[in-house]
PDB file of C-alpha atoms in Angstrom:
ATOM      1  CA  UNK A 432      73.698 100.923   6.455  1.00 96.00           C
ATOM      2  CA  UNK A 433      71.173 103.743   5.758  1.00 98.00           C
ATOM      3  CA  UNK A 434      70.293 106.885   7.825  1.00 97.00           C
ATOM      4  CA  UNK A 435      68.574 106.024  10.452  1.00 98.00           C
ATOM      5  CA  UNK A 436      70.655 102.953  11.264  1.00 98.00           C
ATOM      6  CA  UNK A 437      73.683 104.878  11.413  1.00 98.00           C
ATOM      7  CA  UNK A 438      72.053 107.426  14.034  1.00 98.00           C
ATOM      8  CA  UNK A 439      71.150 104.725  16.149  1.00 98.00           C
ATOM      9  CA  UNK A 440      74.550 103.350  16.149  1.00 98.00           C
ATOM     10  CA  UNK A 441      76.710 106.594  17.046  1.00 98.00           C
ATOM     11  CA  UNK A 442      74.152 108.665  19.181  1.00 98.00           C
ATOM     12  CA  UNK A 443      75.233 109.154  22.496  1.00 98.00           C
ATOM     13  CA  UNK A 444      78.356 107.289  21.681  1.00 98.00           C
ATOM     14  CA  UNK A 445      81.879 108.160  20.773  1.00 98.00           C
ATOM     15  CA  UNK A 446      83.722 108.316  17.434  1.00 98.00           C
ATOM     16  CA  UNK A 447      86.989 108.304  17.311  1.00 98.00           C
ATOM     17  CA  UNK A 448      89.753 109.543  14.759  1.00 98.00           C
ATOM     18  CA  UNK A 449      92.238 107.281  13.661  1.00 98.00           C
ATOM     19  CA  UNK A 450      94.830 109.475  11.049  1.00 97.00           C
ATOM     20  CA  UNK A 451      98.432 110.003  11.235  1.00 97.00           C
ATOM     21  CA  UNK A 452      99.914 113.120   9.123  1.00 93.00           C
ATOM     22  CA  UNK A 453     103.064 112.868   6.578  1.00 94.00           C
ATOM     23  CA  UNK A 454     106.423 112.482   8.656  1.00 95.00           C
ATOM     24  CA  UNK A 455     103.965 111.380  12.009  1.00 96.00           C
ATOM     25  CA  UNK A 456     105.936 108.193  13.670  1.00 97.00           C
ATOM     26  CA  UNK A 457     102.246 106.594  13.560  1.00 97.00           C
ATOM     27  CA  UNK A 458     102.088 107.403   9.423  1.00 97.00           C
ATOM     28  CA  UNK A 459     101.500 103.762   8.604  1.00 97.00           C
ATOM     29  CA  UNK A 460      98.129 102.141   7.967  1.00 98.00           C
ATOM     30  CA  UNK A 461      98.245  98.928   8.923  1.00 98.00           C
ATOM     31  CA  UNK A 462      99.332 100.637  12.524  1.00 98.00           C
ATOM     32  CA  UNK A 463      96.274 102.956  12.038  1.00 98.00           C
ATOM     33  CA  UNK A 464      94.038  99.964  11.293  1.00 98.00           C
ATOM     34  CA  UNK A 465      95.777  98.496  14.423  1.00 98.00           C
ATOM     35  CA  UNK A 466      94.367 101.335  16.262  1.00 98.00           C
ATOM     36  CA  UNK A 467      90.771 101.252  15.239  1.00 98.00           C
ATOM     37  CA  UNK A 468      90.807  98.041  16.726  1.00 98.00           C
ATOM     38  CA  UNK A 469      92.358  99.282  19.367  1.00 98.00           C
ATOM     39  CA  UNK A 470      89.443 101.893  19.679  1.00 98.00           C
ATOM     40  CA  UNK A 471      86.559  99.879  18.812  1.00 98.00           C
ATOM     41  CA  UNK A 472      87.547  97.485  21.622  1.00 98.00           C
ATOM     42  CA  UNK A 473      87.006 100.520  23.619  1.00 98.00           C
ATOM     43  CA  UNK A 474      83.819 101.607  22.886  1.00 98.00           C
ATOM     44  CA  UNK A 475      84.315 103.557  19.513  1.00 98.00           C
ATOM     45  CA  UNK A 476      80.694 103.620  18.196  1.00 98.00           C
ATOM     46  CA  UNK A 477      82.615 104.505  14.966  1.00 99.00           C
ATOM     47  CA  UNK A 478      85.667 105.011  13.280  1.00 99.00           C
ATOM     48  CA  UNK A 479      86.565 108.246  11.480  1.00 98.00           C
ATOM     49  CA  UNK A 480      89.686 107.582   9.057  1.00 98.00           C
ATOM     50  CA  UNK A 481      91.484 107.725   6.074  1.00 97.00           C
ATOM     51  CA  UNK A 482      93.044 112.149   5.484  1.00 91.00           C
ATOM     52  CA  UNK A 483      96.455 111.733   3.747  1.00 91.00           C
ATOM     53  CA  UNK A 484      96.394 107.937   4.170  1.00 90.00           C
ATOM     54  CA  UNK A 485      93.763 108.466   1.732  1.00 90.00           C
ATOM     55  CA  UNK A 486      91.777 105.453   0.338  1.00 97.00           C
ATOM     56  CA  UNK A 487      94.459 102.874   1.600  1.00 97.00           C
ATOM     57  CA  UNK A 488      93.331 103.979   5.334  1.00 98.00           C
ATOM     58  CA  UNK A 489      90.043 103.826   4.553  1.00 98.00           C
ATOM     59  CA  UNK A 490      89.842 100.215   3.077  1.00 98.00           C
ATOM     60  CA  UNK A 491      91.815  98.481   5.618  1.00 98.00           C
ATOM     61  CA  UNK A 492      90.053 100.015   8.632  1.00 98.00           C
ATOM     62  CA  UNK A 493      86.962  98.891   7.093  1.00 98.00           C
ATOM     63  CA  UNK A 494      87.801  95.575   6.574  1.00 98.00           C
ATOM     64  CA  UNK A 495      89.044  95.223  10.058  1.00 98.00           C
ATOM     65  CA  UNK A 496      86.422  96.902  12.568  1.00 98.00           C
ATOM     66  CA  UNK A 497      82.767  96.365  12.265  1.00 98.00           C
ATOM     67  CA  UNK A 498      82.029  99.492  13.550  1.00 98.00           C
ATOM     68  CA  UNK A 499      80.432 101.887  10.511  1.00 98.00           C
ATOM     69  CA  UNK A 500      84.118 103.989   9.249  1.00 98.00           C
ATOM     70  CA  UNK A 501      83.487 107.575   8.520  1.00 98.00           C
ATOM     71  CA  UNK A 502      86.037 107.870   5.831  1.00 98.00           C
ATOM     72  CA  UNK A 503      87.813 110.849   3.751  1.00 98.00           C
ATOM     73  CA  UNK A 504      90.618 112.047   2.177  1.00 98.00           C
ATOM     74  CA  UNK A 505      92.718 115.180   2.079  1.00 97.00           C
ATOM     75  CA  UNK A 506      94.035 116.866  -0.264  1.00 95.00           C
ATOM     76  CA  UNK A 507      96.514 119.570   0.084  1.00 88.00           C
ATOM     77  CA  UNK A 508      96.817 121.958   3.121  1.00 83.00           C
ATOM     78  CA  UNK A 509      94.733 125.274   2.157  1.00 87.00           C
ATOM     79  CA  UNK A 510      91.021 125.963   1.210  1.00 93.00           C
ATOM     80  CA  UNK A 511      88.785 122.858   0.946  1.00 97.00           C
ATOM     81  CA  UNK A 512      90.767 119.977   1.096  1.00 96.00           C
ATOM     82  CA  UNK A 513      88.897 117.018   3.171  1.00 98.00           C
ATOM     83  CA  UNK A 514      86.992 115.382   0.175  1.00 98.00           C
ATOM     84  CA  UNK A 515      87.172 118.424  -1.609  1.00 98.00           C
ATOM     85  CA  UNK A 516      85.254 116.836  -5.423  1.00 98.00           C
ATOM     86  CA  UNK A 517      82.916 114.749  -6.254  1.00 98.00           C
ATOM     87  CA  UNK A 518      85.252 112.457  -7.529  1.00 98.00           C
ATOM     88  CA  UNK A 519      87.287 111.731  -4.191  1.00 98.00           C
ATOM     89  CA  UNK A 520      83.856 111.347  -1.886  1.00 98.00           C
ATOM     90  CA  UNK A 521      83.049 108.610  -4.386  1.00 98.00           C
ATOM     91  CA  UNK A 522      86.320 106.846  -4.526  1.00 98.00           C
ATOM     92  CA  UNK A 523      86.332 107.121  -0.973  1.00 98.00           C
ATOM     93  CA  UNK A 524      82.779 105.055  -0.474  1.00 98.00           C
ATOM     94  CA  UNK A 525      83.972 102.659  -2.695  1.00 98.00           C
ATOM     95  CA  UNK A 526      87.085 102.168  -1.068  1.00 98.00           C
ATOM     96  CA  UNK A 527      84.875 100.617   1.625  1.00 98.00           C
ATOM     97  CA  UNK A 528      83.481 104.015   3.815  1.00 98.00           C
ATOM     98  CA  UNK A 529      79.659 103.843   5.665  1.00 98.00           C
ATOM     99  CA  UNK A 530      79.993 107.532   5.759  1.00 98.00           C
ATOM    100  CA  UNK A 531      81.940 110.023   3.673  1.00 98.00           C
ATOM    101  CA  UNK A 532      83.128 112.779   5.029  1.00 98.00           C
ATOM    102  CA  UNK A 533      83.367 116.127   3.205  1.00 98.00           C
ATOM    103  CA  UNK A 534      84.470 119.852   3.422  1.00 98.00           C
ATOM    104  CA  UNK A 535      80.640 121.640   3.396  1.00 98.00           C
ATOM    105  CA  UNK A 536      82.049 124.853   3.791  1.00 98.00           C
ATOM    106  CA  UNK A 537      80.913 127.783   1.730  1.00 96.00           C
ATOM    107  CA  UNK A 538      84.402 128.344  -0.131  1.00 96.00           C
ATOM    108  CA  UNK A 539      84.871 127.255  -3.493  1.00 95.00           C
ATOM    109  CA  UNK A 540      85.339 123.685  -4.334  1.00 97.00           C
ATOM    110  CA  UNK A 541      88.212 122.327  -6.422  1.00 96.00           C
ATOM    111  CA  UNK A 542      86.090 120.557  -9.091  1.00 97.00           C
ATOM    112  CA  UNK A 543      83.392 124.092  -9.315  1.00 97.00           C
ATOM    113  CA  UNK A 544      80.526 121.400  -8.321  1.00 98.00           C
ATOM    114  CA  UNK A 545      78.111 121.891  -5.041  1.00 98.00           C
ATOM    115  CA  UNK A 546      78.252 120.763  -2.480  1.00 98.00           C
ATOM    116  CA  UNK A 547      74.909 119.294  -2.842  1.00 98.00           C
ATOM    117  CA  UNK A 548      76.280 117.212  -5.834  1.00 98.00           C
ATOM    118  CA  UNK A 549      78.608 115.407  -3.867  1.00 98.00           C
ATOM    119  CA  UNK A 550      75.657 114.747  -1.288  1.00 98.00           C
ATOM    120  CA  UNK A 551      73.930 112.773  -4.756  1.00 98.00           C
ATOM    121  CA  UNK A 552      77.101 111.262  -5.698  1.00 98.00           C
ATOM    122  CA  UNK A 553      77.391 109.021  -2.244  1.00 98.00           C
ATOM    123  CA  UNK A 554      74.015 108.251  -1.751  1.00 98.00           C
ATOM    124  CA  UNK A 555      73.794 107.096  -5.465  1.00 98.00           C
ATOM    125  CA  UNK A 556      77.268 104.699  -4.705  1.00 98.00           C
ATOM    126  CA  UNK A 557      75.527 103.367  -1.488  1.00 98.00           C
ATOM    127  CA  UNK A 558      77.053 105.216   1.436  1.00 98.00           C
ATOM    128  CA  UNK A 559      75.943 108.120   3.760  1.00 99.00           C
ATOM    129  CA  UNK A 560      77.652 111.770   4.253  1.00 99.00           C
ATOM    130  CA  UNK A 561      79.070 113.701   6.671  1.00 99.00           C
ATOM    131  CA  UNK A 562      79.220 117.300   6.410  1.00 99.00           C
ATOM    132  CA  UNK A 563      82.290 119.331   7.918  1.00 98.00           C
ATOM    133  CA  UNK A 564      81.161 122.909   8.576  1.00 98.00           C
ATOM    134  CA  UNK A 565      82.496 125.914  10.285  1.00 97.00           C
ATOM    135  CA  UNK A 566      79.798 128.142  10.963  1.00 98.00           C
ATOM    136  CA  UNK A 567      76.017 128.208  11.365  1.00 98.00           C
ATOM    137  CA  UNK A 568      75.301 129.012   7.807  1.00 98.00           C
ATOM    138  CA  UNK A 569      77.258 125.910   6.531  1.00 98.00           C
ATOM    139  CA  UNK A 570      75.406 123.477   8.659  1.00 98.00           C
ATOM    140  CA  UNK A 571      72.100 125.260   7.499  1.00 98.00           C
ATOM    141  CA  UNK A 572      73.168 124.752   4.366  1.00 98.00           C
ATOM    142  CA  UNK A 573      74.667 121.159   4.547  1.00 98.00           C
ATOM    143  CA  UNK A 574      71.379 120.098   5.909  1.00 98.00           C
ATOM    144  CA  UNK A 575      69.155 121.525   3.030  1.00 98.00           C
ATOM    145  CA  UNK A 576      71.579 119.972   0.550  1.00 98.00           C
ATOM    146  CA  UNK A 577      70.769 116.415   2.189  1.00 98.00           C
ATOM    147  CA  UNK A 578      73.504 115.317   4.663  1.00 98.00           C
ATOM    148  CA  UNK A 579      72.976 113.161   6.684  1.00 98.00           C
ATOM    149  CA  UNK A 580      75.042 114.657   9.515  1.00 98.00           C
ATOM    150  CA  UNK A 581      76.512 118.054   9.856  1.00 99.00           C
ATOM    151  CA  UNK A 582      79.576 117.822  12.089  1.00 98.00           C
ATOM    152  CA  UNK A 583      81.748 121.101  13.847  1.00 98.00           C
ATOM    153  CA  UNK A 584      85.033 119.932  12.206  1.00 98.00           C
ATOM    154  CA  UNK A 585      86.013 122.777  10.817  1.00 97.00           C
ATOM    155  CA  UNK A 586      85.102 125.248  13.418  1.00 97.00           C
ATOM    156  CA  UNK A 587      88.254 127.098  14.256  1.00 94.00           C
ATOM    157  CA  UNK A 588      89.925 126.460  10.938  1.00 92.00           C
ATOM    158  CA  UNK A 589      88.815 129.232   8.032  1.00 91.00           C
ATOM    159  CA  UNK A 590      88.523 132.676   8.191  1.00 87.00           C
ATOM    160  CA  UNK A 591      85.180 132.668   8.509  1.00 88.00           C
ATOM    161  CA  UNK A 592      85.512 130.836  12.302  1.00 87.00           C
ATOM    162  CA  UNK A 593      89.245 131.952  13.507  1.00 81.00           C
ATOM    163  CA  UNK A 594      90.657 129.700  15.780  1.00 75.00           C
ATOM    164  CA  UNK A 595      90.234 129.381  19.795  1.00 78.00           C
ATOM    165  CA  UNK A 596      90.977 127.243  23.027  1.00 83.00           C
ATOM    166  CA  UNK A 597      89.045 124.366  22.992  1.00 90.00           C
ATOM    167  CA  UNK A 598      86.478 122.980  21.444  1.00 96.00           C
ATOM    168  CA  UNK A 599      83.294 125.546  19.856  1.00 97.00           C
ATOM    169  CA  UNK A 600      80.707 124.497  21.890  1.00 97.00           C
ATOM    170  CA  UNK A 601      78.777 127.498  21.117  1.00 97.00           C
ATOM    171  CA  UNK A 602      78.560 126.379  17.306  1.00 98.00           C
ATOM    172  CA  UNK A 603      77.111 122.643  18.796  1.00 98.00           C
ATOM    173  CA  UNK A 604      74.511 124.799  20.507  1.00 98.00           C
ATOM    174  CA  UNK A 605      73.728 127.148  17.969  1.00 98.00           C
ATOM    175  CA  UNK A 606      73.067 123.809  15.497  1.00 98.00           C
ATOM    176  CA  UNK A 607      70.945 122.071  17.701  1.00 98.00           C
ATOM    177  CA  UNK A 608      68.726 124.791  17.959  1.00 98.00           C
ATOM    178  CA  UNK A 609      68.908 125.480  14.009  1.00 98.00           C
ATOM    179  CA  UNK A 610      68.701 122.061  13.596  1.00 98.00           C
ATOM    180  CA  UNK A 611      67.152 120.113  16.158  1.00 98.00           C
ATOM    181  CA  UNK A 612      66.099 116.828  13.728  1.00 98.00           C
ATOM    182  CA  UNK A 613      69.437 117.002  12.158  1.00 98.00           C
ATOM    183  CA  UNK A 614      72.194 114.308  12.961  1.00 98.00           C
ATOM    184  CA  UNK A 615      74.714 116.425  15.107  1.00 99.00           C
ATOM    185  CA  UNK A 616      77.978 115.344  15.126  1.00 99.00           C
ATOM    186  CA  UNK A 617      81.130 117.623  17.745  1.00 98.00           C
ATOM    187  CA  UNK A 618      84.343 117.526  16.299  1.00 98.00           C
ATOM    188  CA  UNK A 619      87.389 119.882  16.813  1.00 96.00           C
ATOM    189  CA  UNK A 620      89.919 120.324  19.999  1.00 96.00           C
ATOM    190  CA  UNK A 621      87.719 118.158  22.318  1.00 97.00           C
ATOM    191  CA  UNK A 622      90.772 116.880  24.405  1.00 96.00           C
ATOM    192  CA  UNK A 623      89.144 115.365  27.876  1.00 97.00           C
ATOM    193  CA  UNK A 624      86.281 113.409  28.683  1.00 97.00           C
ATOM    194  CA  UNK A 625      84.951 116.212  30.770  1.00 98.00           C
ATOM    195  CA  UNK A 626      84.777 118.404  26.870  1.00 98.00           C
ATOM    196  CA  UNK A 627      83.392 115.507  25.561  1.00 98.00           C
ATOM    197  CA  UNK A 628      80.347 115.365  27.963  1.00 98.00           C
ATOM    198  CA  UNK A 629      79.850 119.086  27.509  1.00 98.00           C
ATOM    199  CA  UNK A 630      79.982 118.882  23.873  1.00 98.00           C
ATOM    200  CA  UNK A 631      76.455 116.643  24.399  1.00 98.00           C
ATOM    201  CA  UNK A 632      75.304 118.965  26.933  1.00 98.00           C
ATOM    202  CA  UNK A 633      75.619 121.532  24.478  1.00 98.00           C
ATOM    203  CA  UNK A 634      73.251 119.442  21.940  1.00 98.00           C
ATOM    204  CA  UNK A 635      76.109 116.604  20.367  1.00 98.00           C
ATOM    205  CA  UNK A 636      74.315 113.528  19.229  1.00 98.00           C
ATOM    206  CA  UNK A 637      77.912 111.967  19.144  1.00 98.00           C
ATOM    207  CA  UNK A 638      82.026 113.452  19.475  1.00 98.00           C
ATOM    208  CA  UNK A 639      84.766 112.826  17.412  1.00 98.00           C
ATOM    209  CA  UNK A 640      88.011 112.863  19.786  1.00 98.00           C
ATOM    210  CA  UNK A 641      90.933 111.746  18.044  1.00 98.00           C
ATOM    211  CA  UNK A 642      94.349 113.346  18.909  1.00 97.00           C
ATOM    212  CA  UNK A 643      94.131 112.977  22.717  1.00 97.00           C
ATOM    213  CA  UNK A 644      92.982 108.925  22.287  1.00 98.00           C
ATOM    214  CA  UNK A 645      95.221 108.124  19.294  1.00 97.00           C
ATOM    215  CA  UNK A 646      98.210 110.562  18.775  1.00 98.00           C
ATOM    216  CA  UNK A 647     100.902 108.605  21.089  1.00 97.00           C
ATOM    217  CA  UNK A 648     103.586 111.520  20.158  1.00 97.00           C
ATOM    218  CA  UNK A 649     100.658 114.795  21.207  1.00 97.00           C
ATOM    219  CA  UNK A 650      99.712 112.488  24.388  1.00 98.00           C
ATOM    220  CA  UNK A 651     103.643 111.847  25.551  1.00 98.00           C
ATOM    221  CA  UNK A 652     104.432 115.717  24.953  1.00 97.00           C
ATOM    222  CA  UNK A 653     100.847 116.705  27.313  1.00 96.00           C
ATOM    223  CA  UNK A 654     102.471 114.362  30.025  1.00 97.00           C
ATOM    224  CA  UNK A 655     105.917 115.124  29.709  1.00 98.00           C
ATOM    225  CA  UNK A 656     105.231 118.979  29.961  1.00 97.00           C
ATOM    226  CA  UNK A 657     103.200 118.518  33.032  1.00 96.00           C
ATOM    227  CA  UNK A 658     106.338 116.556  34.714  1.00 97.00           C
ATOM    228  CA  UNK A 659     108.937 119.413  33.422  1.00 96.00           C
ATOM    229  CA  UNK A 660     106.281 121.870  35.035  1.00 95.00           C
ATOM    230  CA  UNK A 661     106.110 120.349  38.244  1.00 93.00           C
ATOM    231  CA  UNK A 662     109.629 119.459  38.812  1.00 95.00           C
ATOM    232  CA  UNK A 663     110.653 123.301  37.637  1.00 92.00           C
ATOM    233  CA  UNK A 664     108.411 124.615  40.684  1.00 88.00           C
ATOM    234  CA  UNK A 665     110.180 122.175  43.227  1.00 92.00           C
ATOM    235  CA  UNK A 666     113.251 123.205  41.937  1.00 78.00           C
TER     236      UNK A 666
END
């Protein structure tokens, strides 16, 4: 699948995550490829997969959905860790990925190589690459070193974008007017339809959502506390 195929396949759709963290009760992948079925039968335009499930993630989902899989892996907890060297974003398109998905940030990578070298790596194995930013200057910068989509993953997660409620819309805007030819891809906190409609109002070609469509446990405990609240205030 090249470029433009792939835009024409997610914009205006919805990705969705499919990853389960060490000690999660969902920490399996053949239950996570059981979910991006799940998901695709949904409407996922694509599947975004693989973090500490790694490779195996990655492979199975792909041979299950025939929606495009954004893959990655991650490695460790601190600095860049989602794809983090060359040598894991091309493991991970030959473990079966359309898209690879990589840390674009400005910090420094584990292997010392570009970011821009990992951008040639994929596209010489065959598959296309997602860039996860955190601020303005990393998408500029992911775009000039040829991604072919600059997604807000990061936003929220390194010092140089601290944390806050909900999703960064204003980081979705500020791209689209930086880079209005540029695949655009809103990811991070988007937890209700109504934030994923505004994170394409803000200039979103597509949204990952993954924790409030695929994270039973995060889902139950959003439900539950709503009960406990309500019942407290009868009380």
């Amino acid at each position: 699948m090249n470029h433009d195929e792939f835009a024409a396949a997610v914009r205006g759709r919805l990705i969705v995550s499919c990853q389960a963290g060490p000690g999660h009760p969902l920490r399996d992948t053949a239950t996570l490829a059981r979910l991006a079925l799940a998901a695709a039968a949904g409407g996922a335009a694509a599947i975004r997969c693989g973090g500490v499930g790694g490779l195996a993630d990655v492979a199975a989902i792909a041979a299950g959905v025939t929606v495009p899989v954004i893959g990655l892996t991650k490695e460790g907890d601190d600095g860049v860790y989602i794809t983090p060297t060359v040598a894991s974003a091309v493991a991970v398109a030959a473990a079966g990925a359309t898209v690879v998905a990589a840390d674009a940030t400005l910090r420094p990578r584990p292997d010392g190589a570009p970011f821009a070298a990992t951008v040639r790596a994929v596209h010489d194995a065959g598959a296309l690459v997602m860039a996860d930013v955190a601020t303005l200057e990393e998408g500029i910068a992911a775009a000039a070193a040829g991604a072919d989509a600059v997604a807000t993953t990061l936003a929220g997660y390194t010092p140089q974008n601290p944390r806050r409620d909900g999703p960064d819309l204003g980081l979705v805007a500020a791209l689209r007017a930086a880079l209005p030819d540029v695949l655009l891809v809103a990811e991070g906190r988007l937890h209700t339809p109504d934030q994923a409609a505004a994170a394409v109002a803000a200039g979103a070609d597509a949204v990952v959502v993954g924790t409030a469509i695929t994270d039973a446990a995060w889902i139950t405990a959003a439900f539950a506390a709503g009960v406990r609240s309500a019942a407290d205030h009868l009380a």
